[in-house]
Amino acid sequence: MHATLREIRRTPEGIIKAQKAFEDFIANHDFLLPREVVYTGCGSSHFLSQPLAMATTRLGGRGVALPCSELLYAKENYPIGKPELLVAISRSGETTEAIRALESLDVPKFGITAYESTLSRKADYSLIVPAHEESVVMTHSFPAFYFAYLQLLLHSFGKETHDAGLVSELTGEVLKSEGYIRELVDGFDFRNVIFLGSGILYPVALEAMLKMKEMALFWSEAYPTFEVRHGFKSIADKGTLVVLLVERPFDWHEKLTKEFQSQGAKVLTVGRKDTGADYFIEVPELAPPGNLVLYTSVIQLLAYYKAVERGLNPDSPRFLSKVVKW
Ligand code: F1P
């Protein structure tokens, strides 16, 4: 079995590790997250920085997310404001841009990583979530990092934290859709895929696009859900799979589903309710923005099985290295 599949299946275990990392952090630090925070990372870690920035904003703070390289070389173009903390995310803790990005703002630094690393040593504070992964691509570490930091955010803003045991179980529930996803990929030889998501599910759509490119070497796109109508949807036809990530669908989602089906595309809806799609994966109830962790395994499994169907080894994607140093 590929390490990547083993690691996707360890998502529930990653949530428990995340909870322990959160508990250890607050036991050893008299520190609460501030309200004005800049988040940064590269690749999947950048797509993880986005929902963390959104969660900060939803709680009444102000989160801004940038890829490391933009923070380093173009930050004057972004509404950085007057941040009180810079959060740098890097699974390896050794990515060149992530390390350099720590120096980009003269504010306290916070690292989120899987290892004692250059990042954790250079940061003033670190959440070290040992969701270790053998394969190049980030899988269960993504929801684990998100959950650990979200717990710290909720704690810092005086909100009730999630029940990690319950969340872990719910991610296990979602993993039961693995066979369904495998049958979808085996039964529908889609030629391109469009991922759609809104709010904190838009970065999940972006991460889905990246996983499909990294693991399956497969052309994919990601858009904020209803933006897709404005030109982008023209590429959707009988060879297209549209993956609609949604929490609570409403009539717009049903209408969009029908529009894509009228163009010959097939739709997979992932959410609390179906939208009249060709395929449907029900996601258990969990308060947003915590519910993000229930969507990541679905898109990771979809990319994994597409890679396998294309005869590729998702553990070692072409041209990619686990740690990008230069
Ligand atoms: C960042 C990253 C990964 C990507 C690939 C190359 O790694 O861009 O997101 O999937 O593995 O490296 P890290 O800074 O999170 O270790």
Short mmCIF file of C-alpha atoms and ligand atoms in Angstrom, two decimals:
data_model
loop_
_atom_site.label_atom_id
_atom_site.label_comp_id
_atom_site.label_asym_id
_atom_site.label_seq_id
_atom_site.Cartn_x
_atom_site.Cartn_y
_atom_site.Cartn_z
CA MET A 1 0.00 0.00 0.00
CA HIS A 2 1.17 3.52 -0.79
CA ALA A 3 2.32 5.58 2.19
CA THR A 4 0.01 8.35 0.96
CA LEU A 5 -3.12 6.20 1.40
CA ARG A 6 -1.94 5.02 4.81
CA GLU A 7 -1.40 8.63 5.82
CA ILE A 8 -4.80 9.84 4.57
CA ARG A 9 -6.41 7.07 6.62
CA ARG A 10 -4.58 8.38 9.71
CA THR A 11 -6.56 11.63 9.73
CA PRO A 12 -8.47 10.67 12.93
CA GLU A 13 -5.16 9.94 14.69
CA GLY A 14 -3.83 13.30 13.49
CA ILE A 15 -6.71 15.11 15.22
CA ILE A 16 -5.80 13.44 18.52
CA LYS A 17 -2.14 14.40 18.05
CA ALA A 18 -3.28 17.94 17.28
CA GLN A 19 -5.27 18.10 20.52
CA LYS A 20 -2.25 16.94 22.53
CA ALA A 21 -0.06 19.56 20.85
CA PHE A 22 -2.63 22.24 21.74
CA GLU A 23 -2.91 21.05 25.35
CA ASP A 24 0.87 20.86 25.75
CA PHE A 25 1.22 24.36 24.32
CA ILE A 26 -1.22 26.01 26.72
CA ALA A 27 0.20 24.03 29.64
CA ASN A 28 3.67 25.41 28.90
CA HIS A 29 2.94 28.93 27.64
CA ASP A 30 1.11 31.82 29.24
CA PHE A 31 0.29 33.10 25.75
CA LEU A 32 -2.95 33.98 23.96
CA LEU A 33 -3.09 34.63 20.23
CA PRO A 34 -3.60 38.32 19.38
CA ARG A 35 -6.27 39.65 17.04
CA GLU A 36 -4.17 41.02 14.17
CA VAL A 37 -2.29 38.11 12.61
CA VAL A 38 -0.47 37.52 9.30
CA TYR A 39 -0.28 33.89 8.15
CA THR A 40 2.13 32.45 5.60
CA GLY A 41 3.30 29.18 4.09
CA CYS A 42 4.20 27.56 0.74
CA GLY A 43 2.17 25.16 -1.39
CA SER A 44 -0.25 23.21 0.81
CA SER A 45 0.97 25.20 3.80
CA HIS A 46 -0.06 28.40 2.01
CA PHE A 47 -3.50 26.93 1.33
CA LEU A 48 -3.63 26.09 5.04
CA SER A 49 -2.70 29.64 6.02
CA GLN A 50 -5.83 30.92 4.25
CA PRO A 51 -8.54 29.18 6.36
CA LEU A 52 -6.56 30.00 9.50
CA ALA A 53 -6.67 33.67 8.51
CA MET A 54 -10.41 33.32 7.82
CA ALA A 55 -11.00 31.62 11.18
CA THR A 56 -9.16 34.51 12.89
CA THR A 57 -11.41 37.01 11.13
CA ARG A 58 -14.59 35.03 11.86
CA LEU A 59 -13.73 35.14 15.56
CA GLY A 60 -13.50 38.95 15.50
CA GLY A 61 -9.80 39.33 14.80
CA ARG A 62 -8.17 40.16 11.47
CA GLY A 63 -6.30 37.45 9.62
CA VAL A 64 -4.34 38.00 6.40
CA ALA A 65 -2.75 35.11 4.46
CA LEU A 66 0.06 35.35 1.90
CA PRO A 67 2.38 32.85 0.25
CA CYS A 68 5.87 33.23 1.74
CA SER A 69 7.35 34.57 -1.49
CA GLU A 70 4.73 37.35 -1.71
CA LEU A 71 5.39 38.31 1.88
CA LEU A 72 9.09 38.43 1.13
CA TYR A 73 9.05 40.25 -2.21
CA ALA A 74 5.71 42.02 -2.68
CA LYS A 75 4.15 42.70 0.70
CA GLU A 76 3.61 46.40 -0.10
CA ASN A 77 0.72 45.25 -2.35
CA TYR A 78 -1.25 43.61 0.44
CA PRO A 79 -3.36 44.90 3.39
CA ILE A 80 -0.86 43.68 5.99
CA GLY A 81 -1.94 46.42 8.43
CA LYS A 82 -0.23 46.46 11.83
CA PRO A 83 0.01 42.74 12.70
CA GLU A 84 0.78 41.63 16.24
CA LEU A 85 1.99 38.16 15.19
CA LEU A 86 3.37 36.36 12.14
CA VAL A 87 2.35 32.68 11.86
CA ALA A 88 4.55 30.62 9.51
CA ILE A 89 3.37 27.12 8.57
CA SER A 90 5.74 24.45 7.28
CA ARG A 91 5.29 20.72 7.70
CA SER A 92 9.05 20.12 7.36
CA GLY A 93 9.99 23.34 9.14
CA GLU A 94 12.88 23.62 6.66
CA THR A 95 11.37 25.22 3.51
CA THR A 96 13.67 28.07 2.50
CA GLU A 97 10.96 30.68 1.91
CA ALA A 98 9.16 29.81 5.14
CA ILE A 99 12.34 30.30 7.17
CA ARG A 100 13.16 33.56 5.40
CA ALA A 101 9.56 34.79 5.73
CA LEU A 102 10.00 34.81 9.51
CA GLU A 103 12.25 37.86 9.09
CA SER A 104 9.79 39.72 6.83
CA LEU A 105 7.87 41.43 9.64
CA ASP A 106 9.24 42.90 12.85
CA VAL A 107 6.67 41.15 15.07
CA PRO A 108 6.70 38.02 17.26
CA LYS A 109 6.87 34.78 15.24
CA PHE A 110 4.75 31.66 15.63
CA GLY A 111 5.59 28.39 13.86
CA ILE A 112 3.27 25.48 13.00
CA THR A 113 5.25 22.41 12.01
CA ALA A 114 5.53 18.63 12.41
CA TYR A 115 9.10 18.61 13.70
CA GLU A 116 11.59 20.36 15.96
CA SER A 117 13.15 22.28 13.09
CA THR A 118 14.82 25.46 11.92
CA LEU A 119 11.36 27.03 11.87
CA SER A 120 10.51 26.02 15.44
CA ARG A 121 13.95 27.11 16.64
CA LYS A 122 13.67 30.55 14.99
CA ALA A 123 10.07 31.19 16.06
CA ASP A 124 9.20 32.71 19.43
CA TYR A 125 6.42 30.14 19.85
CA SER A 126 5.65 26.88 18.02
CA LEU A 127 2.86 24.35 17.75
CA ILE A 128 4.67 21.10 16.90
CA VAL A 129 2.05 18.60 15.72
CA PRO A 130 3.86 15.28 15.08
CA ALA A 131 1.59 14.23 12.18
CA HIS A 132 4.62 12.81 10.37
CA GLU A 133 4.25 11.82 6.70
CA GLU A 134 6.58 9.73 4.58
CA SER A 135 5.09 10.84 1.28
CA VAL A 136 5.98 14.10 -0.43
CA VAL A 137 2.48 15.55 -0.43
CA MET A 138 0.81 16.87 2.69
CA THR A 139 -2.24 14.81 3.66
CA HIS A 140 -3.39 14.18 7.25
CA SER A 141 -1.02 16.82 8.59
CA PHE A 142 -3.17 19.48 6.88
CA PRO A 143 -6.32 18.92 9.02
CA ALA A 144 -4.16 18.16 12.06
CA PHE A 145 -2.29 21.48 11.87
CA TYR A 146 -5.56 23.29 11.21
CA PHE A 147 -7.31 21.68 14.18
CA ALA A 148 -4.45 22.29 16.64
CA TYR A 149 -4.25 25.96 15.79
CA LEU A 150 -8.03 26.41 15.65
CA GLN A 151 -8.24 25.06 19.21
CA LEU A 152 -5.64 27.64 20.26
CA LEU A 153 -7.58 30.38 18.45
CA LEU A 154 -10.85 29.41 20.17
CA HIS A 155 -9.05 29.24 23.53
CA SER A 156 -7.39 32.64 22.93
CA PHE A 157 -10.70 34.28 22.01
CA GLY A 158 -12.48 32.83 25.06
CA LYS A 159 -14.60 30.42 23.02
CA GLU A 160 -15.36 26.79 23.80
CA THR A 161 -12.87 24.46 22.09
CA HIS A 162 -13.96 21.42 20.10
CA ASP A 163 -14.26 17.91 21.55
CA ALA A 164 -11.24 16.33 19.84
CA GLY A 165 -12.49 12.79 20.40
CA LEU A 166 -15.74 13.59 18.63
CA VAL A 167 -14.00 15.41 15.75
CA SER A 168 -11.60 12.50 15.36
CA GLU A 169 -14.56 10.11 15.14
CA LEU A 170 -16.30 12.32 12.57
CA THR A 171 -13.21 12.34 10.35
CA GLY A 172 -13.31 8.54 10.63
CA GLU A 173 -16.93 8.63 9.43
CA VAL A 174 -15.91 10.61 6.34
CA LEU A 175 -13.12 8.13 5.56
CA LYS A 176 -15.82 5.47 5.09
CA SER A 177 -16.50 7.14 1.72
CA GLU A 178 -13.16 5.79 0.41
CA GLY A 179 -14.79 2.92 -1.51
CA TYR A 180 -17.36 5.27 -3.02
CA ILE A 181 -14.61 7.62 -4.19
CA ARG A 182 -12.63 4.76 -5.67
CA GLU A 183 -15.73 3.57 -7.58
CA LEU A 184 -16.38 7.11 -8.83
CA VAL A 185 -12.85 7.34 -10.25
CA ASP A 186 -13.01 3.83 -11.73
CA GLY A 187 -16.47 4.46 -13.21
CA PHE A 188 -16.04 7.95 -14.63
CA ASP A 189 -12.89 8.65 -16.65
CA PHE A 190 -13.11 12.44 -16.26
CA ARG A 191 -10.67 14.44 -18.41
CA ASN A 192 -10.61 17.53 -16.19
CA VAL A 193 -11.87 18.52 -12.78
CA ILE A 194 -13.15 21.78 -11.29
CA PHE A 195 -13.17 22.22 -7.51
CA LEU A 196 -15.58 24.77 -6.04
CA GLY A 197 -15.80 26.09 -2.50
CA SER A 198 -16.83 29.24 -0.67
CA GLY A 199 -15.47 30.81 2.54
CA ILE A 200 -13.15 28.37 4.35
CA LEU A 201 -13.98 25.73 1.74
CA TYR A 202 -12.41 27.81 -1.05
CA PRO A 203 -8.86 27.13 0.26
CA VAL A 204 -9.90 23.45 0.46
CA ALA A 205 -10.81 23.67 -3.24
CA LEU A 206 -7.38 25.19 -3.91
CA GLU A 207 -5.70 22.41 -1.91
CA ALA A 208 -7.76 19.85 -3.86
CA MET A 209 -6.45 21.36 -7.10
CA LEU A 210 -2.88 21.12 -5.79
CA LYS A 211 -3.30 17.50 -4.66
CA MET A 212 -4.71 16.53 -8.07
CA LYS A 213 -1.73 18.18 -9.79
CA GLU A 214 0.91 16.82 -7.38
CA MET A 215 -0.33 13.24 -7.05
CA ALA A 216 -2.17 12.59 -10.33
CA LEU A 217 -0.31 15.02 -12.64
CA PHE A 218 -3.85 15.97 -13.64
CA TRP A 219 -5.07 19.34 -14.86
CA SER A 220 -7.51 20.83 -12.33
CA GLU A 221 -8.95 24.21 -11.42
CA ALA A 222 -10.39 25.76 -8.28
CA TYR A 223 -12.77 28.70 -7.94
CA PRO A 224 -14.95 30.39 -5.36
CA THR A 225 -18.22 28.53 -5.96
CA PHE A 226 -20.40 31.01 -7.84
CA GLU A 227 -17.47 32.76 -9.55
CA VAL A 228 -17.27 29.73 -11.83
CA ARG A 229 -20.28 31.00 -13.79
CA HIS A 230 -18.32 34.00 -15.03
CA GLY A 231 -16.51 32.40 -17.95
CA PHE A 232 -14.66 29.58 -16.20
CA LYS A 233 -17.52 27.12 -16.55
CA SER A 234 -17.20 27.18 -20.34
CA ILE A 235 -14.60 24.38 -20.12
CA ALA A 236 -17.08 22.05 -18.41
CA ASP A 237 -18.51 19.35 -20.68
CA LYS A 238 -19.13 15.60 -20.73
CA GLY A 239 -15.51 14.94 -19.74
CA THR A 240 -15.63 17.16 -16.66
CA LEU A 241 -16.09 16.33 -13.00
CA VAL A 242 -17.24 19.30 -10.90
CA VAL A 243 -16.57 18.85 -7.15
CA LEU A 244 -18.86 21.14 -5.16
CA LEU A 245 -17.65 21.54 -1.57
CA VAL A 246 -20.47 23.09 0.42
CA GLU A 247 -21.63 23.12 4.03
CA ARG A 248 -25.33 23.86 3.77
CA PRO A 249 -26.47 24.01 0.14
CA PHE A 250 -29.29 26.37 -0.90
CA ASP A 251 -31.16 26.89 -4.18
CA TRP A 252 -28.17 28.52 -5.92
CA HIS A 253 -26.18 25.30 -5.46
CA GLU A 254 -28.99 23.21 -6.92
CA LYS A 255 -29.27 25.60 -9.88
CA LEU A 256 -25.49 25.50 -10.47
CA THR A 257 -25.55 21.70 -10.32
CA LYS A 258 -28.24 21.60 -13.00
CA GLU A 259 -26.34 24.11 -15.15
CA PHE A 260 -23.23 21.94 -15.16
CA GLN A 261 -25.29 18.82 -15.85
CA SER A 262 -26.93 20.60 -18.80
CA GLN A 263 -23.41 21.09 -20.19
CA GLY A 264 -22.80 17.35 -19.91
CA ALA A 265 -20.56 17.54 -16.83
CA LYS A 266 -21.03 15.32 -13.79
CA VAL A 267 -21.17 16.84 -10.29
CA LEU A 268 -19.92 15.43 -6.99
CA THR A 269 -21.40 17.35 -4.05
CA VAL A 270 -19.66 17.06 -0.69
CA GLY A 271 -21.71 18.55 2.14
CA ARG A 272 -24.59 18.25 4.59
CA LYS A 273 -27.18 17.83 1.82
CA ASP A 274 -27.25 16.75 -1.82
CA THR A 275 -27.85 19.31 -4.59
CA GLY A 276 -29.26 16.88 -7.16
CA ALA A 277 -25.69 15.90 -8.06
CA ASP A 278 -24.52 12.76 -9.87
CA TYR A 279 -22.47 11.79 -6.82
CA PHE A 280 -22.95 12.82 -3.18
CA ILE A 281 -20.82 12.42 -0.06
CA GLU A 282 -22.55 13.46 3.13
CA VAL A 283 -20.40 15.30 5.66
CA PRO A 284 -21.38 15.00 9.36
CA GLU A 285 -22.53 18.04 11.31
CA LEU A 286 -19.68 20.10 12.81
CA ALA A 287 -19.66 23.82 13.55
CA PRO A 288 -17.73 25.89 11.03
CA PRO A 289 -14.88 26.74 10.76
CA GLY A 290 -13.99 23.45 12.51
CA ASN A 291 -15.85 21.53 9.82
CA LEU A 292 -13.00 22.09 7.35
CA VAL A 293 -11.30 18.94 8.71
CA LEU A 294 -14.20 16.84 7.40
CA TYR A 295 -13.59 17.78 3.76
CA THR A 296 -9.85 17.30 3.32
CA SER A 297 -9.82 13.49 3.28
CA VAL A 298 -12.39 13.41 0.46
CA ILE A 299 -10.31 15.56 -1.89
CA GLN A 300 -7.10 13.76 -0.91
CA LEU A 301 -8.67 10.35 -1.63
CA LEU A 302 -10.03 11.61 -4.97
CA ALA A 303 -6.55 12.76 -6.04
CA TYR A 304 -4.99 9.57 -4.71
CA TYR A 305 -7.30 7.24 -6.64
CA LYS A 306 -6.99 9.36 -9.80
CA ALA A 307 -3.20 8.99 -9.52
CA VAL A 308 -3.48 5.22 -9.10
CA GLU A 309 -5.95 4.99 -12.00
CA ARG A 310 -3.39 6.84 -14.15
CA GLY A 311 -0.71 4.34 -13.15
CA LEU A 312 1.27 6.84 -11.07
CA ASN A 313 2.96 6.52 -7.67
CA PRO A 314 1.48 9.27 -5.46
CA ASP A 315 4.23 8.76 -2.89
CA SER A 316 6.83 10.33 -5.17
CA PRO A 317 5.27 12.89 -7.51
CA ARG A 318 7.18 13.94 -10.62
CA PHE A 319 9.56 16.92 -10.27
CA LEU A 320 8.59 17.45 -6.61
CA SER A 321 10.67 17.18 -3.46
CA LYS A 322 9.38 16.91 0.06
CA VAL A 323 11.27 19.99 1.17
CA VAL A 324 11.83 22.88 -1.24
CA LYS A 325 15.19 24.44 -0.39
CA TRP A 326 17.14 26.76 -2.72
C1 F1P B 1 5.75 23.03 1.46
C2 F1P B 1 5.56 22.30 0.09
C3 F1P B 1 4.37 21.34 0.18
C4 F1P B 1 4.20 20.64 -1.17
C5 F1P B 1 5.48 19.90 -1.52
C6 F1P B 1 6.66 20.85 -1.51
O1 F1P B 1 6.31 22.15 2.35
O2 F1P B 1 5.30 23.28 -0.86
O3 F1P B 1 3.23 22.06 0.52
O4 F1P B 1 3.11 19.72 -1.07
O5 F1P B 1 5.67 18.88 -0.55
O6 F1P B 1 6.74 21.57 -0.24
P1 F1P B 1 6.38 22.54 3.91
O7 F1P B 1 6.98 23.94 4.01
O8 F1P B 1 4.98 22.53 4.41
O9 F1P B 1 7.27 21.49 4.50
#
